[in-house]
Amino acid sequence: MGVLLFGTEQSKFQDEDENSRGGIQYPHCYLLSDLNVPSAADVKTLRAIVEENDEVKDLLVPTNELVSMSNMLFCANQIFTTRAPNFGSRRLFIITDKDDPHVSDKNARSQAAVRAKDLYDLGVIIELFPISHPDHEFDRSKFYDVSF
């Protein structure tokens, strides 16, 4: 199991962070827990997030910049190919309230569809967990049914 936060102000991928040489490979992707058997530290971090602990609440600050679904999907692809090349089952759970993340950018939509197909070709099952709000019902048909 691994946990990748997407659309965050902070960025971190495996051994790199904002201070790494060469810059950030996957901006606004924060690898909270790398793909592995969860450790006690991973469980404590997840518990701290659920309990809204001050030490980790900065990890959940969303970015004000535009973010790319294809970048997140490519990041997930890298994790699966390097950490789980021989796993019999690979699944990516996307939990989001953004039903149309690339509303006005056809190129970004197309890139996300290509990256999703790359994951499918690797045998990764992508499962969407949409979040609706009282003032907005999540509409899968805007992006996810077409792209994924």
Coordinates of C-alpha atoms in Angstrom, one line a residue, residues 10-25 30:
Q10 CA 4.2 20.6 -0.9
S11 CA 5.9 18.1 -3.2
K12 CA 7.9 15.0 -2.4
F13 CA 8.7 11.9 -4.4
Q14 CA 10.6 9.0 -3.0
D15 CA 14.0 10.5 -2.0
E16 CA 13.5 14.0 -3.4
D17 CA 11.8 17.1 -2.1
E18 CA 11.8 20.8 -2.7
N19 CA 15.5 21.0 -1.8
S20 CA 16.7 18.2 -4.2
R21 CA 19.1 19.1 -7.0
G22 CA 17.4 19.3 -10.4
G23 CA 14.1 20.5 -9.0
I24 CA 10.9 18.6 -8.4
Q25 CA 10.1 15.8 -10.8
Y30 CA 3.5 14.3 -2.2

